[in-house]
Tab-separated table of C-alpha atoms in Angstrom:
chain	number	residue	atom	x	y	z
A	1	MET	CA	-37.415	-74.619	-50.728
A	2	LYS	CA	-34.452	-76.320	-49.035
A	3	VAL	CA	-30.829	-76.072	-50.179
A	4	PRO	CA	-29.039	-79.289	-49.099
A	5	ALA	CA	-25.790	-79.094	-47.166
A	6	LEU	CA	-22.656	-79.528	-49.197
A	7	LEU	CA	-20.602	-82.554	-48.216
A	8	LEU	CA	-16.940	-82.245	-49.051
A	9	SER	CA	-14.928	-85.383	-49.679
A	10	ALA	CA	-11.406	-85.613	-48.305
A	11	GLY	CA	-10.032	-86.621	-51.653
A	12	GLY	CA	-11.640	-83.880	-53.765
A	13	ASN	CA	-9.973	-80.863	-55.355
A	14	SER	CA	-9.662	-78.205	-52.602
A	15	THR	CA	-9.930	-75.232	-55.005
A	16	THR	CA	-13.081	-76.620	-56.584
A	17	ASN	CA	-14.563	-77.281	-53.150
A	18	VAL	CA	-13.921	-73.708	-51.987
A	19	LEU	CA	-15.548	-72.291	-55.125
A	20	LEU	CA	-18.567	-74.552	-54.722
A	21	VAL	CA	-18.991	-73.551	-51.076
A	22	GLY	CA	-18.763	-69.867	-51.977
A	23	THR	CA	-21.303	-70.251	-54.781
A	24	ILE	CA	-23.773	-72.112	-52.593
A	25	PHE	CA	-23.371	-69.542	-49.792
A	26	LEU	CA	-24.061	-66.588	-52.123
A	27	LEU	CA	-27.051	-68.355	-53.667
A	28	ALA	CA	-28.479	-69.195	-50.264
A	29	SER	CA	-28.000	-65.596	-49.027
A	30	LEU	CA	-29.873	-64.295	-52.056
A	31	LEU	CA	-32.714	-66.712	-51.457
A	32	VAL	CA	-32.968	-65.631	-47.792
A	33	ILE	CA	-33.148	-61.974	-48.801
A	34	LEU	CA	-35.817	-62.651	-51.410
A	35	GLY	CA	-37.764	-64.773	-48.946
A	36	THR	CA	-37.616	-62.024	-46.308
A	37	LYS	CA	-38.948	-59.413	-48.699
A	38	SER	CA	-41.848	-61.617	-49.787
A	39	SER	CA	-42.729	-62.886	-46.305
A	40	SER	CA	-44.973	-59.899	-45.596
A	41	SER	CA	-47.170	-60.661	-48.628
A	42	SER	CA	-46.854	-64.411	-48.863
A	43	SER	CA	-47.055	-67.284	-46.431
A	44	SER	CA	-44.306	-69.200	-48.218
A	45	SER	CA	-40.828	-69.243	-46.630
A	46	VAL	CA	-37.302	-70.199	-47.501
A	47	GLU	CA	-35.418	-72.586	-45.185
A	48	PHE	CA	-31.655	-72.277	-45.390
A	49	VAL	CA	-29.393	-75.119	-44.274
A	50	MET	CA	-25.869	-73.867	-43.564
A	51	PRO	CA	-23.088	-75.812	-45.289
A	52	ILE	CA	-21.473	-77.588	-42.335
A	53	THR	CA	-17.817	-78.309	-41.771
A	54	GLN	CA	-16.145	-79.470	-38.554
A	55	SER	CA	-14.801	-75.991	-37.730
A	56	CYS	CA	-18.236	-74.386	-38.054
A	57	GLU	CA	-19.721	-77.034	-35.795
A	58	ASN	CA	-17.124	-76.435	-33.085
A	59	SER	CA	-17.409	-72.668	-33.165
A	60	SER	CA	-21.197	-72.635	-33.046
A	61	SER	CA	-21.240	-74.890	-29.989
A	62	ASN	CA	-19.193	-72.323	-28.064
A	63	LEU	CA	-21.635	-69.507	-28.651
A	64	SER	CA	-23.876	-68.450	-25.772
A	65	VAL	CA	-26.475	-65.789	-25.193
A	66	SER	CA	-26.578	-64.110	-21.794
A	67	THR	CA	-29.960	-63.934	-20.103
A	68	ASN	CA	-28.718	-61.787	-17.220
A	69	PHE	CA	-29.697	-58.479	-18.758
A	70	GLY	CA	-33.185	-57.047	-18.285
A	71	PRO	CA	-34.740	-54.079	-20.084
A	72	ALA	CA	-32.655	-50.949	-19.711
A	73	ALA	CA	-34.200	-48.347	-17.412
A	74	ALA	CA	-32.360	-45.650	-19.346
A	75	ILE	CA	-30.276	-45.883	-22.472
A	76	ASP	CA	-26.789	-44.389	-22.387
A	77	PRO	CA	-26.380	-41.207	-24.457
A	78	ILE	CA	-25.796	-41.725	-28.157
A	79	PRO	CA	-22.090	-41.149	-28.927
A	80	ALA	CA	-21.375	-37.832	-30.594
A	81	PRO	CA	-20.898	-38.093	-34.371
A	82	GLU	CA	-17.497	-37.800	-35.929
A	83	GLU	CA	-16.389	-34.286	-36.742
A	84	GLN	CA	-14.693	-32.863	-39.799
A	85	GLY	CA	-10.995	-32.481	-39.164
A	86	THR	CA	-8.773	-29.525	-39.959
A	87	GLY	CA	-5.374	-29.292	-41.536
A	88	ILE	CA	-3.918	-32.736	-42.178
A	89	HIS	CA	-6.688	-34.425	-40.145
A	90	SER	CA	-9.603	-35.710	-42.176
A	91	THR	CA	-11.731	-36.658	-39.178
A	92	VAL	CA	-11.827	-36.004	-35.430
A	93	ARG	CA	-12.305	-39.354	-33.661
A	94	HIS	CA	-13.806	-39.557	-30.178
A	95	LEU	CA	-13.522	-42.266	-27.530
A	96	HIS	CA	-16.716	-43.001	-25.651
A	97	PRO	CA	-16.359	-44.600	-22.188
A	98	PHE	CA	-19.272	-46.606	-20.762
A	99	GLY	CA	-19.815	-48.428	-17.488
A	100	ILE	CA	-17.668	-48.035	-14.370
A	101	ALA	CA	-13.906	-48.454	-14.292
A	102	SER	CA	-11.988	-49.540	-11.175
A	103	TYR	CA	-12.162	-47.019	-8.362
A	104	THR	CA	-9.538	-44.376	-7.624
A	105	PHE	CA	-9.719	-45.230	-3.924
A	106	VAL	CA	-11.739	-47.689	-1.833
A	107	LEU	CA	-11.692	-46.529	1.774
A	108	THR	CA	-11.325	-49.254	4.400
A	109	GLY	CA	-10.442	-47.194	7.468
A	110	GLY	CA	-8.836	-44.011	8.728
A	111	TYR	CA	-6.965	-44.046	12.047
A	112	ARG	CA	-5.164	-41.573	14.282
A	113	THR	CA	-1.626	-42.812	14.875
A	114	GLN	CA	-0.344	-39.922	17.037
A	115	ARG	CA	-1.168	-36.333	18.018
A	116	ARG	CA	-0.395	-34.987	14.570
A	117	SER	CA	-0.393	-38.049	12.320
A	118	PHE	CA	-2.945	-40.387	10.797
A	119	ALA	CA	-3.058	-43.426	8.504
A	120	VAL	CA	-5.665	-44.135	5.835
A	121	VAL	CA	-5.949	-47.707	4.565
A	122	GLY	CA	-7.702	-48.739	1.376
A	123	LEU	CA	-7.591	-50.171	-2.102
A	124	ALA	CA	-6.920	-48.392	-5.383
A	125	ALA	CA	-6.871	-49.288	-9.049
A	126	LYS	CA	-3.550	-51.055	-9.589
A	127	SER	CA	-3.215	-49.658	-13.108
A	128	LEU	CA	-3.344	-46.126	-11.705
A	129	HIS	CA	-0.431	-46.778	-9.354
A	130	VAL	CA	1.638	-48.762	-11.861
A	131	PHE	CA	1.168	-46.569	-14.921
A	132	GLY	CA	-0.397	-43.342	-13.651
A	133	LYS	CA	0.554	-40.560	-11.259
A	134	PRO	CA	-1.798	-40.738	-8.292
A	135	ASN	CA	-1.749	-37.814	-5.940
A	136	PHE	CA	-2.864	-37.543	-2.307
A	137	ALA	CA	-3.237	-34.650	0.104
A	138	CYS	CA	-4.482	-34.483	3.694
A	139	GLU	CA	-6.727	-31.911	5.343
A	140	TRP	CA	-7.947	-31.549	8.921
A	141	VAL	CA	-11.310	-29.790	9.256
A	142	PRO	CA	-12.117	-28.742	12.850
A	143	ASP	CA	-15.620	-29.444	14.121
A	144	SER	CA	-17.713	-26.374	13.305
A	145	THR	CA	-19.819	-26.686	16.471
A	146	THR	CA	-16.830	-26.333	18.788
A	147	SER	CA	-14.304	-24.346	16.793
A	148	ASP	CA	-14.150	-21.609	14.181
A	149	SER	CA	-10.561	-22.446	13.221
A	150	PRO	CA	-9.776	-22.848	9.508
A	151	SER	CA	-8.829	-26.128	7.863
A	152	ILE	CA	-5.231	-27.296	8.171
A	153	PHE	CA	-3.418	-28.997	5.315
A	154	GLY	CA	-0.677	-31.553	5.882
A	155	SER	CA	1.650	-33.729	3.829
A	156	ALA	CA	0.847	-37.202	2.532
A	157	ARG	CA	3.105	-40.232	2.124
A	158	LYS	CA	1.924	-43.242	0.138
A	159	ILE	CA	3.006	-46.877	0.725
A	160	LEU	CA	2.088	-49.877	-1.446
A	161	PRO	CA	2.665	-52.823	0.915
A	162	ASP	CA	1.513	-55.804	-1.170
A	163	TRP	CA	4.791	-56.480	-3.033
A	164	GLY	CA	3.074	-55.967	-6.402
A	165	TYR	CA	0.778	-58.961	-5.789
A	166	GLY	CA	-2.355	-56.848	-6.253
A	167	ARG	CA	-4.729	-57.756	-9.058
A	168	VAL	CA	-7.366	-55.274	-10.270
A	169	TYR	CA	-6.840	-53.493	-6.939
A	170	THR	CA	-3.696	-52.892	-4.941
A	171	VAL	CA	-3.426	-51.987	-1.245
A	172	VAL	CA	-2.592	-48.369	-0.433
A	173	VAL	CA	-1.619	-46.914	2.934
A	174	VAL	CA	-1.541	-43.110	3.037
A	175	HIS	CA	0.167	-41.490	6.010
A	176	CYS	CA	-0.933	-37.954	6.847
A	177	TYR	CA	1.410	-35.655	8.762
A	178	PHE	CA	0.647	-32.194	10.147
A	179	LYS	CA	3.191	-29.669	11.404
A	180	SER	CA	1.471	-29.421	14.757
A	181	SER	CA	-1.071	-31.448	16.678
A	182	VAL	CA	-4.658	-31.391	15.434
A	183	GLY	CA	-7.746	-32.089	17.519
A	184	GLU	CA	-5.636	-32.602	20.629
A	185	ASP	CA	-7.813	-30.160	22.549
A	186	GLY	CA	-10.748	-32.542	22.149
A	187	SER	CA	-12.689	-30.180	19.903
A	188	GLY	CA	-13.211	-32.878	17.293
A	189	GLY	CA	-12.907	-32.715	13.540
A	190	ARG	CA	-12.627	-34.605	10.287
A	191	LEU	CA	-9.672	-35.981	8.351
A	192	ILE	CA	-10.187	-35.401	4.621
A	193	LEU	CA	-8.132	-37.365	2.093
A	194	HIS	CA	-7.828	-35.731	-1.325
A	195	ALA	CA	-7.285	-38.498	-3.900
A	196	GLY	CA	-6.706	-37.782	-7.574
A	197	GLU	CA	-4.224	-38.046	-10.426
A	198	LYS	CA	-1.644	-35.498	-11.486
A	199	GLY	CA	-2.517	-33.900	-14.797
A	200	SER	CA	-6.102	-35.168	-14.760
A	201	PRO	CA	-8.809	-32.684	-15.776
A	202	SER	CA	-11.106	-34.194	-13.154
A	203	PRO	CA	-10.923	-32.723	-9.633
A	204	PRO	CA	-9.663	-35.030	-6.872
A	205	SER	CA	-12.103	-36.913	-4.680
A	206	LYS	CA	-12.517	-35.504	-1.180
A	207	ILE	CA	-12.878	-38.506	1.100
A	208	THR	CA	-13.891	-38.237	4.757
A	209	ALA	CA	-11.452	-40.785	6.144
A	210	LEU	CA	-12.044	-40.212	9.858
A	211	VAL	CA	-14.502	-38.342	12.062
A	212	GLU	CA	-13.541	-37.522	15.650
A	213	ALA	CA	-16.469	-36.473	17.779
A	214	PRO	CA	-15.887	-33.650	20.264
A	215	GLY	CA	-14.447	-35.040	23.475
A	216	SER	CA	-13.401	-38.370	21.954
A	217	TYR	CA	-9.665	-37.673	21.807
A	218	SER	CA	-7.691	-38.973	24.769
A	219	PRO	CA	-3.954	-39.530	25.302
A	220	SER	CA	-4.834	-42.899	26.842
A	221	GLN	CA	-5.661	-44.259	23.385
A	222	PHE	CA	-1.911	-44.541	22.764
A	223	LEU	CA	-1.342	-46.782	25.802
A	224	PRO	CA	-1.300	-50.595	25.339
A	225	LYS	CA	-4.149	-52.628	26.789
A	226	TYR	CA	-2.718	-56.087	26.036
A	227	ASP	CA	0.623	-57.822	26.104
A	228	TYR	CA	-0.063	-59.573	22.788
A	229	LEU	CA	-2.481	-58.973	19.938
A	230	TYR	CA	-3.087	-61.311	17.014
A	231	CYS	CA	-3.977	-59.788	13.631
A	232	GLY	CA	-5.476	-62.594	11.580
A	233	SER	CA	-5.485	-62.866	7.806
A	234	SER	CA	-8.692	-63.372	5.827
A	235	LEU	CA	-10.721	-66.318	7.126
A	236	PHE	CA	-12.261	-67.843	4.016
A	237	GLY	CA	-13.505	-71.089	2.518
A	238	ASP	CA	-14.989	-74.140	4.228
A	239	VAL	CA	-13.268	-73.883	7.612
A	240	ASN	CA	-13.121	-76.993	9.801
A	241	PRO	CA	-14.626	-75.933	13.168
A	242	GLN	CA	-12.605	-78.471	15.162
A	243	ARG	CA	-9.273	-77.287	13.730
A	244	LEU	CA	-10.211	-73.656	14.459
A	245	ARG	CA	-11.217	-74.626	17.980
A	246	GLU	CA	-7.825	-76.203	18.596
A	247	TRP	CA	-5.936	-73.241	17.172
A	248	ILE	CA	-7.737	-70.653	19.325
A	249	ALA	CA	-7.445	-72.703	22.511
A	250	TYR	CA	-3.741	-73.322	21.981
A	251	HIS	CA	-2.801	-69.697	21.325
A	252	ALA	CA	-5.087	-68.292	24.023
A	253	TRP	CA	-3.187	-70.600	26.393
A	254	LEU	CA	0.243	-69.680	24.961
A	255	PHE	CA	-0.317	-65.908	24.810
A	256	GLY	CA	-1.826	-65.697	28.275
A	257	PRO	CA	-4.756	-63.743	29.764
A	258	ARG	CA	-3.521	-60.316	28.593
A	259	SER	CA	-3.915	-61.150	24.922
A	260	HIS	CA	-6.528	-60.577	22.258
A	261	PHE	CA	-7.281	-62.126	18.863
A	262	VAL	CA	-8.724	-60.245	15.886
A	263	LEU	CA	-10.154	-62.486	13.175
A	264	HIS	CA	-11.434	-61.254	9.804
A	265	ASP	CA	-14.372	-63.130	8.341
A	266	ALA	CA	-14.029	-63.169	4.548
A	267	GLY	CA	-16.681	-65.888	4.242
A	268	GLY	CA	-15.053	-68.561	6.422
A	269	ALA	CA	-17.264	-68.017	9.487
A	270	ARG	CA	-20.568	-68.736	7.780
A	271	SER	CA	-21.085	-72.288	9.124
A	272	LYS	CA	-22.898	-73.084	12.365
A	273	GLY	CA	-19.911	-75.070	13.633
A	274	VAL	CA	-17.471	-72.166	13.215
A	275	ARG	CA	-19.881	-69.808	14.967
A	276	LEU	CA	-20.220	-72.271	17.860
A	277	VAL	CA	-16.427	-72.246	18.221
A	278	LEU	CA	-16.097	-68.461	18.124
A	279	GLU	CA	-19.065	-67.380	20.245
A	280	PRO	CA	-17.738	-68.346	23.727
A	281	TRP	CA	-14.379	-66.692	23.027
A	282	VAL	CA	-16.140	-63.538	21.795
A	283	ARG	CA	-18.321	-63.487	24.918
A	284	SER	CA	-15.241	-63.879	27.112
A	285	GLY	CA	-13.638	-60.822	25.485
A	286	ARG	CA	-10.683	-62.756	24.090
A	287	VAL	CA	-11.690	-62.662	20.400
A	288	THR	CA	-13.033	-59.995	18.042
A	289	VAL	CA	-14.462	-61.013	14.658
A	290	GLN	CA	-14.547	-58.366	11.925
A	291	ASP	CA	-17.075	-58.909	9.128
A	292	PHE	CA	-14.896	-58.423	6.050
A	293	ARG	CA	-17.065	-60.277	3.544
A	294	GLU	CA	-17.592	-57.183	1.400
A	295	GLN	CA	-13.955	-57.428	0.314
A	296	ALA	CA	-15.086	-59.968	-2.309
A	297	ARG	CA	-16.417	-57.060	-4.403
A	298	PHE	CA	-12.873	-55.866	-5.035
A	299	ASP	CA	-10.452	-58.146	-6.817
A	300	GLY	CA	-7.303	-58.049	-4.687
A	301	TYR	CA	-4.640	-60.586	-3.808
A	302	TYR	CA	-5.779	-63.743	-1.977
A	303	HIS	CA	-9.038	-62.539	-0.439
A	304	ASN	CA	-7.418	-59.132	0.110
A	305	GLN	CA	-4.994	-60.529	2.652
A	306	PHE	CA	-2.672	-57.516	2.555
A	307	LEU	CA	-5.614	-55.158	3.053
A	308	VAL	CA	-6.787	-57.101	6.109
A	309	VAL	CA	-3.439	-57.143	7.912
A	310	ASN	CA	-2.775	-53.456	7.245
A	311	ASP	CA	-6.211	-52.411	8.442
A	312	CYS	CA	-5.682	-54.472	11.592
A	313	LEU	CA	-2.232	-52.980	12.161
A	314	PHE	CA	-3.540	-49.409	12.251
A	315	ARG	CA	-6.904	-50.118	13.864
A	316	TYR	CA	-5.099	-51.732	16.819
A	317	LYS	CA	-1.776	-49.926	16.469
A	318	HIS	CA	-1.444	-49.023	20.152
A	319	ALA	CA	-3.486	-51.870	21.618
A	320	ALA	CA	-0.616	-54.173	22.608
A	321	ASN	CA	3.096	-54.357	23.312
A	322	TRP	CA	3.542	-56.929	20.534
A	323	THR	CA	1.391	-57.712	17.488
A	324	PHE	CA	1.557	-61.133	15.763
A	325	PHE	CA	0.898	-61.929	12.107
A	326	PHE	CA	0.436	-65.567	11.041
A	327	ASP	CA	-2.333	-67.884	9.794
A	328	VAL	CA	-4.849	-70.207	11.448
A	329	ASP	CA	-3.092	-73.366	10.273
A	330	GLU	CA	0.145	-72.215	11.953
A	331	TYR	CA	1.107	-72.704	15.609
A	332	VAL	CA	3.659	-70.479	17.333
A	333	HIS	CA	6.087	-72.402	19.533
A	334	VAL	CA	8.756	-71.401	22.040
A	335	PRO	CA	11.100	-74.247	23.041
A	336	GLY	CA	11.470	-74.755	26.798
A	337	PRO	CA	12.603	-73.731	29.268
A	338	SER	CA	12.100	-70.317	27.660
A	339	THR	CA	8.662	-68.711	27.611
A	340	LEU	CA	7.067	-66.333	25.148
A	341	ASP	CA	7.438	-63.514	27.675
A	342	SER	CA	11.122	-64.176	28.283
A	343	VAL	CA	11.974	-64.437	24.576
A	344	LEU	CA	10.212	-61.211	23.587
A	345	ASN	CA	11.554	-59.337	26.600
A	346	GLU	CA	15.085	-60.355	25.650
A	347	LEU	CA	14.884	-59.721	21.906
A	348	GLY	CA	12.738	-56.625	22.381
A	349	GLN	CA	15.664	-54.823	23.963
A	350	LYS	CA	17.313	-54.540	20.523
A	351	TYR	CA	14.716	-55.320	17.894
A	352	SER	CA	11.388	-53.916	16.747
A	353	GLN	CA	10.479	-56.936	14.606
A	354	ILE	CA	11.157	-60.622	15.200
A	355	ILE	CA	10.775	-62.901	12.204
A	356	PHE	CA	10.480	-66.609	12.978
A	357	LYS	CA	10.939	-69.699	10.844
A	358	GLN	CA	8.555	-72.403	9.705
A	359	THR	CA	8.500	-76.071	10.698
A	360	PRO	CA	6.451	-77.736	7.912
A	361	MET	CA	4.421	-80.646	9.237
A	362	GLY	CA	3.047	-83.606	7.322
A	363	HIS	CA	-0.681	-83.025	7.075
A	364	ASN	CA	-1.728	-86.698	6.944
A	365	VAL	CA	1.067	-88.795	8.530
A	366	CYS	CA	0.552	-90.288	12.004
A	367	ILE	CA	2.074	-92.899	14.314
A	368	ASP	CA	1.321	-96.487	13.348
A	369	SER	CA	0.668	-97.559	16.946
A	370	ASN	CA	-1.792	-94.711	17.475
A	371	ARG	CA	-4.710	-95.813	15.305
A	372	THR	CA	-7.367	-95.923	18.039
A	373	ASN	CA	-9.570	-92.974	19.015
A	374	LEU	CA	-8.103	-90.801	16.271
A	375	SER	CA	-11.289	-88.747	16.004
A	376	ARG	CA	-10.939	-87.701	19.662
A	377	GLN	CA	-7.372	-86.481	19.251
A	378	TRP	CA	-6.657	-82.930	18.215
A	379	GLY	CA	-4.863	-82.209	14.962
A	380	PHE	CA	-1.605	-80.962	16.444
A	381	GLU	CA	-1.770	-83.857	18.906
A	382	LYS	CA	-1.587	-86.609	16.271
A	383	LEU	CA	0.273	-84.954	13.379
A	384	VAL	CA	3.816	-85.340	14.682
A	385	PHE	CA	6.044	-85.693	11.616
A	386	ILE	CA	7.988	-82.911	9.918
A	387	ASN	CA	7.969	-83.065	6.125
A	388	VAL	CA	11.663	-82.646	5.330
A	389	ASN	CA	11.053	-82.334	1.598
A	390	VAL	CA	8.928	-79.189	1.757
A	391	GLN	CA	10.623	-76.487	-0.252
A	392	LYS	CA	11.760	-73.867	2.215
A	393	THR	CA	12.845	-70.394	1.216
A	394	LEU	CA	13.516	-67.342	3.330
A	395	HIS	CA	10.776	-65.574	1.402
A	396	LEU	CA	8.002	-68.011	2.311
A	397	GLU	CA	8.976	-69.768	5.501
A	398	ARG	CA	8.633	-66.841	7.859
A	399	LYS	CA	5.989	-65.082	9.943
A	400	TYR	CA	6.545	-62.289	12.427
A	401	VAL	CA	5.751	-60.278	15.524
A	402	LEU	CA	6.476	-56.572	15.874
A	403	ARG	CA	5.995	-53.454	17.918
A	404	ALA	CA	3.068	-51.994	16.007
A	405	PRO	CA	3.614	-48.301	16.928
A	406	LEU	CA	6.935	-48.482	15.031
A	407	ALA	CA	5.468	-50.001	11.836
A	408	ASP	CA	4.245	-47.942	8.873
A	409	SER	CA	2.771	-50.944	7.057
A	410	ALA	CA	2.237	-54.680	7.440
A	411	GLY	CA	2.986	-57.595	5.145
A	412	VAL	CA	2.057	-61.254	5.120
A	413	HIS	CA	5.558	-62.504	5.974
A	414	LEU	CA	7.160	-59.376	7.438
A	415	SER	CA	6.919	-55.589	7.575
A	416	GLN	CA	9.192	-53.734	5.179
A	417	ASN	CA	8.375	-50.299	6.582
A	418	LEU	CA	9.515	-50.265	10.174
A	419	ARG	CA	11.553	-48.057	12.448
A	420	GLY	CA	14.196	-50.043	14.301
A	421	LYS	CA	16.008	-53.320	13.667
A	422	SER	CA	14.641	-56.720	12.668
A	423	ILE	CA	16.004	-60.178	13.451
A	424	TYR	CA	15.349	-63.546	11.832
A	425	SER	CA	15.235	-65.906	14.806
A	426	LYS	CA	15.811	-69.604	14.137
A	427	ASP	CA	16.096	-70.815	17.731
A	428	HIS	CA	14.144	-68.564	20.094
A	429	ILE	CA	10.729	-68.850	18.447
A	430	SER	CA	9.254	-70.718	15.456
A	431	TYR	CA	5.934	-71.912	14.097
A	432	TYR	CA	4.558	-75.293	13.067
A	433	HIS	CA	2.706	-75.182	9.775
A	434	PHE	CA	-0.072	-77.758	9.232
A	435	HIS	CA	-0.691	-76.710	5.652
A	436	ASN	CA	-4.356	-76.591	4.575
A	437	THR	CA	-5.585	-78.706	7.498
A	438	ILE	CA	-7.862	-75.819	8.512
A	439	SER	CA	-10.099	-76.625	5.523
A	440	GLU	CA	-9.917	-80.446	5.643
A	441	HIS	CA	-12.979	-82.209	7.055
A	442	GLN	CA	-11.850	-85.799	6.622
A	443	GLU	CA	-9.698	-87.648	9.131
A	444	ASN	CA	-6.170	-86.217	9.022
A	445	CYS	CA	-4.410	-89.522	9.672
A	446	ARG	CA	-4.353	-91.336	6.343
A	447	GLU	CA	-0.739	-92.563	6.308
A	448	PHE	CA	1.021	-94.346	9.181
A	449	VAL	CA	4.668	-94.895	10.056
A	450	LYS	CA	6.554	-96.179	13.068
A	451	VAL	CA	8.342	-93.893	15.491
A	452	PRO	CA	12.110	-94.166	14.838
A	453	LYS	CA	14.401	-95.440	17.599
A	454	HIS	CA	16.307	-92.177	17.454
A	455	LYS	CA	14.301	-88.970	17.078
A	456	THR	CA	16.902	-87.514	14.748
A	457	SER	CA	16.527	-90.418	12.311
A	458	LYS	CA	14.439	-89.953	9.199
A	459	VAL	CA	11.380	-92.031	8.447
A	460	TRP	CA	10.592	-92.630	4.774
A	461	LEU	CA	7.102	-92.837	3.314
A	462	ASN	CA	6.402	-92.827	-0.428
A	463	LYS	CA	9.983	-91.636	-1.009
A	464	VAL	CA	9.400	-88.633	1.270
A	465	PRO	CA	11.567	-88.244	4.410
A	466	TYR	CA	9.959	-87.285	7.726
A	467	LEU	CA	11.311	-86.403	11.157
A	468	TYR	CA	9.464	-87.194	14.379
A	469	ASP	CA	8.610	-84.138	16.506
A	470	ASP	CA	6.196	-84.362	19.444
A	471	ARG	CA	6.983	-81.055	21.169
A	472	LEU	CA	3.647	-79.548	20.235
A	473	SER	CA	1.748	-82.781	20.760
A	474	SER	CA	2.997	-83.040	24.332
A	475	LEU	CA	1.131	-79.821	25.194
A	476	ALA	CA	-2.304	-81.075	24.089
A	477	ASP	CA	-3.565	-82.136	27.519
A	478	LYS	CA	-2.637	-78.778	29.073
A	479	VAL	CA	-4.412	-76.899	26.296
A	480	LYS	CA	-7.565	-79.025	26.595
A	481	GLU	CA	-7.710	-78.446	30.324
A	482	PHE	CA	-7.168	-74.711	29.803
A	483	GLU	CA	-10.046	-74.549	27.317
A	484	LEU	CA	-12.386	-76.361	29.709
A	485	GLN	CA	-11.516	-74.042	32.580
A	486	THR	CA	-11.775	-70.900	30.442
A	487	ILE	CA	-14.951	-71.318	28.360
A	488	GLY	CA	-16.413	-74.623	29.572
A	489	PRO	CA	-17.186	-77.755	27.523
A	490	VAL	CA	-17.410	-77.388	23.735
A	491	THR	CA	-19.782	-79.582	21.706
A	492	LEU	CA	-19.538	-79.616	17.916
């Protein structure tokens, strides 16, 4: 038996239509029930056609059934039944949690910062730090094979360095301080971080943040090995190998032989071309690549950028005299006749942190007379026009270099937890920003303009003003020669 669908006319009585739909629906439901009961003893069946309206059609098309779930290995416990209440309460209601909530603490690294201080870097549930009362404590446990001394407890200081940008997880830096030096005799030991929440009935987690093997402590670990260290943000996405090649060669040339670059692979080093670019620099000892791809499991800000720079800060805290923080589509520049050494030596007499301004470059505008052999020219060699219209704010147009031993946390644009003075330098040092060119694989030059007679004159293209600037471009030949002499020919 088939009940036909009810077609409602636009001009009919709405009340009558509603009553008719309700009547048909009840009748059809009854027929389905009767058909179900008789199906076990009869081969006859009832086919029900749902009365269709536009809204039902739309809603049904959005329904989906997940096929990602297999048979359960074990079924979660059945929730306890409601209990009889007392006094004014009729019933005692229970809440039944299932699954796994965000973690109290996700350890990234624990590092000794001095004889009696340490830093622990990680992620934590943002909701806990915004609405809860997280609590940390630090404990040093001497190595039992070399010492019978008891554990020593110290104080803990928490810093949230990501400006509230965190998502499910926020970055946490916990500083541990002890009244006297621990492990300085080389006996070894463990740093335990106690992480919990005030007022919680659950005991705090006891996290082994750092293990020092007997004999591993040395005062020399606090002495700088390099003049300059680069702490790179998360390297992610479809990175253009040629642009990365140019960036490394340029800064290895600018920073000099006593420099080192730490890159963090958050998925951006997966291609063969990127690996071909990085391998000779890794072999030469100039570049270290950290595999940070597991960060994708934890939903933090922008591929966990704040986590990466803070881990790098403390992992290499004493490795260099100066530590730089900027991105791989940004090029540090020091106007002549000054050099990077002379600028930092001068400003370093008074300041612990030097913040430098952005020069925003047009990412697709090139010289009209320079249309030949574009594919052989490097990006910073042919992109020579400043985009004057780019919105510049003090908050976003800055990157920085600092004396890492004096910093208690790192940021993307500056450190807000630093001992000593900071300066925003507009003239001594700056950086050219070729926005998003690191992930572009097509030819950069897609718009062309003529070089103005006077370099200070603006050139207009599509109602956007540009200024000609070839200071970086003029260094291209030197950088190419440096790359060839340092790592040999590169074929991509």
